[in-house]
mmCIF file of C-alpha atoms in Angstrom:
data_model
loop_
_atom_site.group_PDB
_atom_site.id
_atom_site.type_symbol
_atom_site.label_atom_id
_atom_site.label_comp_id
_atom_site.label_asym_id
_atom_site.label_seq_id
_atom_site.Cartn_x
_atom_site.Cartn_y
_atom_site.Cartn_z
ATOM 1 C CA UNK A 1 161.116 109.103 77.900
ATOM 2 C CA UNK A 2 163.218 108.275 80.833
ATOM 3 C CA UNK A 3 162.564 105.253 82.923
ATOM 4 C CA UNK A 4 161.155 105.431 86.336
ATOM 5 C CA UNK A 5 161.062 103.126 89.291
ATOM 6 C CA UNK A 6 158.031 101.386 89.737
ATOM 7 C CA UNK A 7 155.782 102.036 93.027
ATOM 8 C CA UNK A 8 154.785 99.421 95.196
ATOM 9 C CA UNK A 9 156.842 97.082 98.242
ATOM 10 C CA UNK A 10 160.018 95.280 97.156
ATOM 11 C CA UNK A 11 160.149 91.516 98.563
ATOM 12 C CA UNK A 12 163.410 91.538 100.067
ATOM 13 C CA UNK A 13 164.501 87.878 101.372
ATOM 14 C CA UNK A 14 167.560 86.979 103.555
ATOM 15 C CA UNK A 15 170.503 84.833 101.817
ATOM 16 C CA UNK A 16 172.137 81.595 102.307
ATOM 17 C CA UNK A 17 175.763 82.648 103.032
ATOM 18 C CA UNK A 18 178.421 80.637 101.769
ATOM 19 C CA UNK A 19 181.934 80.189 102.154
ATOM 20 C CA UNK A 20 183.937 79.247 98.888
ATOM 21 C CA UNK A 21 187.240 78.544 99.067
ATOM 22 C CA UNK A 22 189.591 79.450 96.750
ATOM 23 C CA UNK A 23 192.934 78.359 97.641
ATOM 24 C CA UNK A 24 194.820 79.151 94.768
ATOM 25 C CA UNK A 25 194.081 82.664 95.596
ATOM 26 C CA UNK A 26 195.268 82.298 98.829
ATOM 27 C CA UNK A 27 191.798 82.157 101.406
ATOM 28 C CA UNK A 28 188.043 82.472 100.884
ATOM 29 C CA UNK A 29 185.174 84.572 99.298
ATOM 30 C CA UNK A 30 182.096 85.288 101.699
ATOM 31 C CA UNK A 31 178.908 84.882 98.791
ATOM 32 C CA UNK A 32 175.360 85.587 99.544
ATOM 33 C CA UNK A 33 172.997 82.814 97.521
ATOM 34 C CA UNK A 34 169.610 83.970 97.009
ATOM 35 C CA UNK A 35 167.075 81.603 94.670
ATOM 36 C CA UNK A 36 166.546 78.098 94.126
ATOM 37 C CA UNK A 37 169.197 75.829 95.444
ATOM 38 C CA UNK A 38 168.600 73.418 92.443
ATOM 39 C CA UNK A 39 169.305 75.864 89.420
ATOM 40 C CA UNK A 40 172.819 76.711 88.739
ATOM 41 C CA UNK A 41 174.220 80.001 89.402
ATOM 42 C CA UNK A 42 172.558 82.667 86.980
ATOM 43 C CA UNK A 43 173.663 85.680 88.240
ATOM 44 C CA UNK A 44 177.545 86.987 89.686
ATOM 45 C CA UNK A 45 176.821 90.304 91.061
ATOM 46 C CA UNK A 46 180.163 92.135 92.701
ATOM 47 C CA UNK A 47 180.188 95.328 94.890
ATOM 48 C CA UNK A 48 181.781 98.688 94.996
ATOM 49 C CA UNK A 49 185.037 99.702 96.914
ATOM 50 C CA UNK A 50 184.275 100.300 100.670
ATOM 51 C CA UNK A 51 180.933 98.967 100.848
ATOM 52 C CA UNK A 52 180.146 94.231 100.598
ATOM 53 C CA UNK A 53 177.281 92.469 98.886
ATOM 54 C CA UNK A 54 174.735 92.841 101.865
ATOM 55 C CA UNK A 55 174.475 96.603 100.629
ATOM 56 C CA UNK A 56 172.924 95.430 97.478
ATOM 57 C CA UNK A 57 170.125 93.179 99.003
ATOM 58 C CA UNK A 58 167.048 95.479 98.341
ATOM 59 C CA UNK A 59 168.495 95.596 94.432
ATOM 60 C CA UNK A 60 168.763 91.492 94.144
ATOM 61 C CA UNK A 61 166.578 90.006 96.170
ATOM 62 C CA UNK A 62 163.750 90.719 94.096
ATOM 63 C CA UNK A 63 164.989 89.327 91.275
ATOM 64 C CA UNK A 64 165.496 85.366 93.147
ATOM 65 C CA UNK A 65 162.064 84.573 92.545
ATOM 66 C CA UNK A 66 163.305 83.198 88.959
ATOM 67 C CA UNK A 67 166.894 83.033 89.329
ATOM 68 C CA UNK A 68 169.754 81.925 91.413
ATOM 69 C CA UNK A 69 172.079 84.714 92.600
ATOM 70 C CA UNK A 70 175.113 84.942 94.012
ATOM 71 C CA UNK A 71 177.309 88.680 95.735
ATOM 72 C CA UNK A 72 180.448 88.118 96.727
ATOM 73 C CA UNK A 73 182.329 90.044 98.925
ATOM 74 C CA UNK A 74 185.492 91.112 97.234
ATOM 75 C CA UNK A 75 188.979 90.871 98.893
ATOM 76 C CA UNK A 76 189.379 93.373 101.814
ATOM 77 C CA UNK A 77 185.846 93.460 102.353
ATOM 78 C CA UNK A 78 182.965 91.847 104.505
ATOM 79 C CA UNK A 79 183.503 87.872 105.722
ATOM 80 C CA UNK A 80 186.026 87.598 102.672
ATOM 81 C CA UNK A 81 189.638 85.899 103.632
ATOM 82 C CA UNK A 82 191.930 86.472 100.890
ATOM 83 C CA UNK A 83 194.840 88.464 101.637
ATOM 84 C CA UNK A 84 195.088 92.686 101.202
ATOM 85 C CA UNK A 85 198.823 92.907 100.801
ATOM 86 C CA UNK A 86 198.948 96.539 99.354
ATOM 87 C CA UNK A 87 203.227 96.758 98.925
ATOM 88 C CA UNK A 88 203.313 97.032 94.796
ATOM 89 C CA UNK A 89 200.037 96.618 94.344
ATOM 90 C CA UNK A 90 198.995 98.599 90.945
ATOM 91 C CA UNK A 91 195.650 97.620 89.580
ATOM 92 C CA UNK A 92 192.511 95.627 90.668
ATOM 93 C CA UNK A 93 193.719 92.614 88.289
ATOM 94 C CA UNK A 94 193.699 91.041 91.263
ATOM 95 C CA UNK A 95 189.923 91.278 91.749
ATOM 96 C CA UNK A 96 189.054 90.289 88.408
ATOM 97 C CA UNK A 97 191.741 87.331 89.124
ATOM 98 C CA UNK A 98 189.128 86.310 92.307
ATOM 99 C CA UNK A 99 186.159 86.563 90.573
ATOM 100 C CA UNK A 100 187.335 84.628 87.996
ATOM 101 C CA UNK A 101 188.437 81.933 90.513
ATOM 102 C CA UNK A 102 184.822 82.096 91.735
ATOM 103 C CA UNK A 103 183.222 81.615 88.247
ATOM 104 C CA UNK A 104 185.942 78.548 88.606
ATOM 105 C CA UNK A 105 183.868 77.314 91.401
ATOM 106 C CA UNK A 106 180.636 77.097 89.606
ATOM 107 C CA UNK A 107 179.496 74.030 87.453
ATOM 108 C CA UNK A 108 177.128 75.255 85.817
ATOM 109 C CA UNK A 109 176.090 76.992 82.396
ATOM 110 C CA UNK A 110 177.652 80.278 81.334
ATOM 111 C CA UNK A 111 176.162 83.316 83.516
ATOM 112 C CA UNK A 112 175.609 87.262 83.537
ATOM 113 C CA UNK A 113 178.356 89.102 85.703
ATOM 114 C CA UNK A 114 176.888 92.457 86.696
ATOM 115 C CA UNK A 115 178.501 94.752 89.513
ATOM 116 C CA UNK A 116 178.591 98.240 90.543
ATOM 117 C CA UNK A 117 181.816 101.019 90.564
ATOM 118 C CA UNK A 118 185.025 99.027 91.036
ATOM 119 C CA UNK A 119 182.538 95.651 91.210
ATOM 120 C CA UNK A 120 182.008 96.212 87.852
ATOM 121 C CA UNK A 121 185.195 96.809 86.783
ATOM 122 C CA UNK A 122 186.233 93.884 88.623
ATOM 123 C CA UNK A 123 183.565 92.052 86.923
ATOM 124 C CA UNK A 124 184.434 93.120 83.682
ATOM 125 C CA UNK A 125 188.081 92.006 84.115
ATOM 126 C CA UNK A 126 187.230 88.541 85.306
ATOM 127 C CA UNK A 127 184.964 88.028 81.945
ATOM 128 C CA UNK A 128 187.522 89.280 79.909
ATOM 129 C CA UNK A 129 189.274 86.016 81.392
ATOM 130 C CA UNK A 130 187.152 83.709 80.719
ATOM 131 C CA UNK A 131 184.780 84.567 78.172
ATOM 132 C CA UNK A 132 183.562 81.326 77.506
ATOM 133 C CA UNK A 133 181.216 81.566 80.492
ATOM 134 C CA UNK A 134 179.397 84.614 79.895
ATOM 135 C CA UNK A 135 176.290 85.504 78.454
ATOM 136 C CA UNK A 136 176.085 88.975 79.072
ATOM 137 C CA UNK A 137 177.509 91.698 81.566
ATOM 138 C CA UNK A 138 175.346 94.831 83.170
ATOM 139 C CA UNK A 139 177.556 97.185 85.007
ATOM 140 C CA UNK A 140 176.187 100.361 86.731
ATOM 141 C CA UNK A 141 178.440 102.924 86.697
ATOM 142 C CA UNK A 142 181.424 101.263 86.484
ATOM 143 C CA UNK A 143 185.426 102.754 87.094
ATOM 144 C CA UNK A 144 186.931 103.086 83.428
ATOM 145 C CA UNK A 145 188.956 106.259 82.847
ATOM 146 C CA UNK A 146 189.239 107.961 79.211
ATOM 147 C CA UNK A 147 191.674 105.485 77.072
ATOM 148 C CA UNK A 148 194.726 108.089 77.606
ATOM 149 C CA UNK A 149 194.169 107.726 81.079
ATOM 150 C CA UNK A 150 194.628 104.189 81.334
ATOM 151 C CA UNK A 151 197.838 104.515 78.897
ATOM 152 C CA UNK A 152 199.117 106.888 81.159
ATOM 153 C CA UNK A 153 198.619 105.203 84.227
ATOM 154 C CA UNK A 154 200.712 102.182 83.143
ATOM 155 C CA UNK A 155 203.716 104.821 82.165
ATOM 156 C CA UNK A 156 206.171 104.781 84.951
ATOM 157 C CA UNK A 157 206.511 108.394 85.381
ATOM 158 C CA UNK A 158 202.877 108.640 86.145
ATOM 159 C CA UNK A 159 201.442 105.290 87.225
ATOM 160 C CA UNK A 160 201.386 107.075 90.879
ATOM 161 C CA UNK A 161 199.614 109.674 90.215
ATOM 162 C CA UNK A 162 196.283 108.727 91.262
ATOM 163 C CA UNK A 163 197.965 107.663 94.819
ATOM 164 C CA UNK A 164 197.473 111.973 95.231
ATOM 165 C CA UNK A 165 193.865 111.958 94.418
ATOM 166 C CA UNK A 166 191.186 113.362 97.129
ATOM 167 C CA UNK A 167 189.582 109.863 97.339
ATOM 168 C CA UNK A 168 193.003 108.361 98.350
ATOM 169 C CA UNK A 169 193.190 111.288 100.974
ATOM 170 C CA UNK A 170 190.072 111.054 101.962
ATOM 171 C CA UNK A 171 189.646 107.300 102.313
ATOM 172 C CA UNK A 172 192.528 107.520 105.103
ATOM 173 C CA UNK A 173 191.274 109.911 107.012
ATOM 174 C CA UNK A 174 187.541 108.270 107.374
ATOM 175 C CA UNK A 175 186.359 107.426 110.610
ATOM 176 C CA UNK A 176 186.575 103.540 111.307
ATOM 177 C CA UNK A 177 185.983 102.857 114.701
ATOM 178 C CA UNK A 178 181.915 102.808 116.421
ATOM 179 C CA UNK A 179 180.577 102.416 119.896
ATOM 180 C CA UNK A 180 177.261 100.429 118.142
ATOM 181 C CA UNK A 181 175.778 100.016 114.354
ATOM 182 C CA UNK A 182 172.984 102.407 115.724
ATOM 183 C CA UNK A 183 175.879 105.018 116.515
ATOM 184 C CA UNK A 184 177.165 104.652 112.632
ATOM 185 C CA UNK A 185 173.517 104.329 111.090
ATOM 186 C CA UNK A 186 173.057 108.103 112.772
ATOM 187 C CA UNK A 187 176.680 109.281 111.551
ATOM 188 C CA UNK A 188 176.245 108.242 108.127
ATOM 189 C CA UNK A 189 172.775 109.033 107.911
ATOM 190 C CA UNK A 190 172.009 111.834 104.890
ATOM 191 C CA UNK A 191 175.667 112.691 104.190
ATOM 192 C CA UNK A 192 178.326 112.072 101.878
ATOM 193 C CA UNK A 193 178.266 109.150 99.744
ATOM 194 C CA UNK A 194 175.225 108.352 101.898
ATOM 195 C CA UNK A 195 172.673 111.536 101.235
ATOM 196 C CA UNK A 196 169.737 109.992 99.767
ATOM 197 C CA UNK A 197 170.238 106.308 100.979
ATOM 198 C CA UNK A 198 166.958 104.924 102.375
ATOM 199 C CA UNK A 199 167.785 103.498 106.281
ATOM 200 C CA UNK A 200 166.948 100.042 105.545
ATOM 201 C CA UNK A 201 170.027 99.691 102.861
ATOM 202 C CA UNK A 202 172.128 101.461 104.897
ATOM 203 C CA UNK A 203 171.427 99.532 107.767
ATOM 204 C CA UNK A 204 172.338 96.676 105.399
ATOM 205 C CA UNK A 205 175.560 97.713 104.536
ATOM 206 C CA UNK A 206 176.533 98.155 108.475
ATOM 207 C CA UNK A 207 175.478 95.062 109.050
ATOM 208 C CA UNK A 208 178.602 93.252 107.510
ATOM 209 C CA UNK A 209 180.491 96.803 107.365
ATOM 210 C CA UNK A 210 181.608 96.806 110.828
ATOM 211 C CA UNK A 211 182.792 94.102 113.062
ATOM 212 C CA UNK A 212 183.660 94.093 116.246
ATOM 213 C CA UNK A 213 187.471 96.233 116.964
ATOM 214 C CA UNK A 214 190.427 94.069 119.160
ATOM 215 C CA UNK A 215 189.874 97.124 122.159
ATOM 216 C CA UNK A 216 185.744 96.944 121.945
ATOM 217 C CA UNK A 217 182.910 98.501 119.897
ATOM 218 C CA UNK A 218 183.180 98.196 116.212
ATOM 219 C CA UNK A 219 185.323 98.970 113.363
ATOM 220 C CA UNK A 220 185.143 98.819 109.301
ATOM 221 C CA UNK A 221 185.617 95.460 107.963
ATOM 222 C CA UNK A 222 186.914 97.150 104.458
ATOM 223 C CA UNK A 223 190.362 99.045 106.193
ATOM 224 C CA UNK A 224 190.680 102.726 105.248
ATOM 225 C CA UNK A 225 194.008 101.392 104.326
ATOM 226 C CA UNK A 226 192.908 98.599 101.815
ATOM 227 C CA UNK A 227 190.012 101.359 100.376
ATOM 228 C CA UNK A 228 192.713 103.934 99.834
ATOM 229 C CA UNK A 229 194.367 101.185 97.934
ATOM 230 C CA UNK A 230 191.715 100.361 95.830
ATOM 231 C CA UNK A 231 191.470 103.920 95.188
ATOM 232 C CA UNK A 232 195.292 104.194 94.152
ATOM 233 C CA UNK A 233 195.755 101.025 91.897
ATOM 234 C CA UNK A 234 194.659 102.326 88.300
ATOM 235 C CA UNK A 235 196.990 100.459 86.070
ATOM 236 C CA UNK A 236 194.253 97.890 84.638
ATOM 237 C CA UNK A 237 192.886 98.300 81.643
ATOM 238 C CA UNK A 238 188.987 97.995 81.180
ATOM 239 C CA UNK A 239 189.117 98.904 77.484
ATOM 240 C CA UNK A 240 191.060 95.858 76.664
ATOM 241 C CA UNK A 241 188.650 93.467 78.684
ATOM 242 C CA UNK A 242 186.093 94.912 76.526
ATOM 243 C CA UNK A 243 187.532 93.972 73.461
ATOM 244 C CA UNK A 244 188.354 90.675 74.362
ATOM 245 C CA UNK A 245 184.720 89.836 74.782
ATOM 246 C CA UNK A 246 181.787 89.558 72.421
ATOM 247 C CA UNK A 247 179.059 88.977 74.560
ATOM 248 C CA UNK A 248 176.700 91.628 75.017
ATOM 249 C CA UNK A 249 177.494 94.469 77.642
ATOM 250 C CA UNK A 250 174.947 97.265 78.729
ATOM 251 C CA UNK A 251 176.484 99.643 81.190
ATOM 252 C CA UNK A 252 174.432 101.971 83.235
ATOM 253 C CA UNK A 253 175.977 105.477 83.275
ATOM 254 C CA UNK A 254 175.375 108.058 86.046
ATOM 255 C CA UNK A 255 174.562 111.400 84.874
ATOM 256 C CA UNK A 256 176.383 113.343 87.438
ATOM 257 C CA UNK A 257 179.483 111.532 87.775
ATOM 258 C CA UNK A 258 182.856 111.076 87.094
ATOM 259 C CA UNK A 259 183.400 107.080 87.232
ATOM 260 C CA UNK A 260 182.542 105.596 83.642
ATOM 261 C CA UNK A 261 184.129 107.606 80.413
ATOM 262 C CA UNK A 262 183.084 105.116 77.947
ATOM 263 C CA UNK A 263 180.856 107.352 75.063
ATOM 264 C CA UNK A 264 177.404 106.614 73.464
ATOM 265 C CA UNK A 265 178.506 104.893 71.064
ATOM 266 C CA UNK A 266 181.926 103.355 72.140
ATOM 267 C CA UNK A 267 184.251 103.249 69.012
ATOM 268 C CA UNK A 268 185.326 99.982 67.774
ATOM 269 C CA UNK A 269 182.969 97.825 70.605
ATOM 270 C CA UNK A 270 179.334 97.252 68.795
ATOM 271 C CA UNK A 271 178.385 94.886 71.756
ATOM 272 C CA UNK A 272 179.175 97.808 74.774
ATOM 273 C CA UNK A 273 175.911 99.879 74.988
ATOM 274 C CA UNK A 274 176.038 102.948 77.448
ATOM 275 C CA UNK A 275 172.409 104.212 78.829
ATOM 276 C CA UNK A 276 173.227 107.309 81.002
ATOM 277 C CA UNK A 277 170.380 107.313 83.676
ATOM 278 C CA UNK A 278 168.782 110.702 83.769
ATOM 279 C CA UNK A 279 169.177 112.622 87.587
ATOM 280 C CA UNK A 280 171.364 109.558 88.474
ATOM 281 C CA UNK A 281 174.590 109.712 90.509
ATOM 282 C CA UNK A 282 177.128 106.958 91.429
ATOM 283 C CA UNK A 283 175.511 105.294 93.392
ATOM 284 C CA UNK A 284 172.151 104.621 91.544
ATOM 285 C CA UNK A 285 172.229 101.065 92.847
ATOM 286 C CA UNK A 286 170.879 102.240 96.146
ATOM 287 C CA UNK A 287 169.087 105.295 94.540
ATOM 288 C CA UNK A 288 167.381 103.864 92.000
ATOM 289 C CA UNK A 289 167.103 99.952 92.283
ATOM 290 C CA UNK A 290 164.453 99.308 90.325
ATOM 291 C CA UNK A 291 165.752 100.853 87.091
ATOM 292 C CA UNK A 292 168.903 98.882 87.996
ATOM 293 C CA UNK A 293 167.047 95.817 88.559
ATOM 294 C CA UNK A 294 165.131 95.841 85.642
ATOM 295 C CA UNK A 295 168.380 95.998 83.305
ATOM 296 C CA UNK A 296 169.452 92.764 85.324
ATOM 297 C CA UNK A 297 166.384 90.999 84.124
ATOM 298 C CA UNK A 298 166.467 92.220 81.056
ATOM 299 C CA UNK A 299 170.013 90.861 80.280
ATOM 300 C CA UNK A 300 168.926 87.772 82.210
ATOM 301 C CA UNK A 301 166.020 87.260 80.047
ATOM 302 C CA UNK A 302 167.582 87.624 76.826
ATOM 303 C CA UNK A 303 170.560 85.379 77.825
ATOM 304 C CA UNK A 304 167.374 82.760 78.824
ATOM 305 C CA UNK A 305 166.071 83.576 75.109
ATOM 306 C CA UNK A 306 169.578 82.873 73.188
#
């Protein structure tokens, strides 16, 4: 029987923001802290491509009254610092580098890394590079293409390719610029990537998705440039992070979409399981939080339990 949210109010609490630097990688990473200031950090949780970790505050809040949490904002997006230099730029190794620089930065135990879309990809890279501090990943819907795919976008002759897809196109031709956050809040409302969203997490994302434009108003902190990018750079390979690691990974897998190609059972990778969420799209995060948030705990539990 397919899961289903549970009714009732979500206790949503407002996070500490940090600032960690990370000068190796040449700035700083924006991270909201939720949870108690004297456990270490239990939880990495890293966003999707466009959007920063305020979106996701109705999904991990909740979860704070047991656990300390931190959502970064990845490079190009939110408060974050670090440079967006797209000349040559091929994969998101680069976000997986940062993350793992951040996991750098914590002193504690070993930790779940969870994150959504390219987040979890991201995510997924950075454990792959240092194993030794994970317990366990959840990643909802996360970008891995077929295995040929990923070959093929490392050949020369083709490692461009996805530079022509619609979501490159599309990403440069999005609106950026906003008289007011209530002027976005009514242009996003119900459409596109947004149908479905409930107001209050939309609002969130706004609310470190714009800052203020050089001539006035407001304009997208994530560049349609830098999301185009992110869009473009394929040549990564997912499948190999997986193998590198042994700790468990559950991946949540939207039934209508076209992110996450990795099969029920994955061949040769007994610790990747892959529950496709029935009626769920990409961004089931926002849709359906508390299915989301209960495979959070669940990982978190069992990693308390080991």
């Amino acid at each position: 029987m397919p899961r289903m949210p549970r009714p009732g109010l979500t206790v949503v609490s407002e996070p500490r923001r940090l600032t960690v630097d990370l000068p190796a990688r040449g700035g700083a990473m924006a991270v909201l802290d939720w949870g108690d200031l004297d456990r270490p950090v239990d939880l990495v949780f890293a966003h999707a491509n466009g959007f920063n970790a305020l979106t996701y505050r109705h999904l991990l809040a909740p979860l704070a009254d047991r656990y300390r949490i931190w959502a970064p904002d990845l490079r190009g997006h939110g408060a974050t610092t670090l440079p967006t230099a797209t000349e040559g730029r091929r994969g998101w190794n680069d976000h997986g580098a940062d993350l793992a620089a951040l996991l750098d930065a914590t002193d504690g135990p070993p930790m779940v890394l969870a994150g959504h879309s390219m987040g979890g990809t991201a995510g997924l890279l950075a454990a792959a590079a240092r194993p030794e501090r994970m317990r366990g990943l959840v990643l909802a819907d996360p970008v891995i293409m077929t295995r040929q795919a990923v070959l093929a976008f490392h050949l020369p002759l083709l490692r461009d390719l996805p530079r022509r897809s619609p979501l490159v196109v599309n990403a440069l031709k999005r609106r950026s610029e906003f008289d007011s956050r209530a002027a976005a809040l009514a242009a996003y409302r119900g459409r596109g990537a947004f149908k479905g969203w409930p107001d209050a997490v939309l609002a969130d994302y706004l609310a470190d998705g714009l800052v203020p434009a050089p001539d006035g108003g407001l304009t997208l902190a994530c560049t349609s440039q830098w999301e185009a990018s992110n869009y473009a750079a394929q040549a990564h390979d997912p499948w190999r992070a997986m193998r590198r690691l042994t700790c468990p990974i559950h991946i949540l897998k939207a039934e209508a979409g076209l992110a996450c190609h990795v099969p029920q059972p994955p061949r040769g990778l007994p610790h990747v399981t892959v529950e496709t969420l029935p009626g769920s799209t990409h961004f089931l995060p926002m849709l359906q939080p508390d299915v989301v948030r209960d495979a959070l705990r669940a990982m978190l539990e069992a990693a308390d339990a080991a």
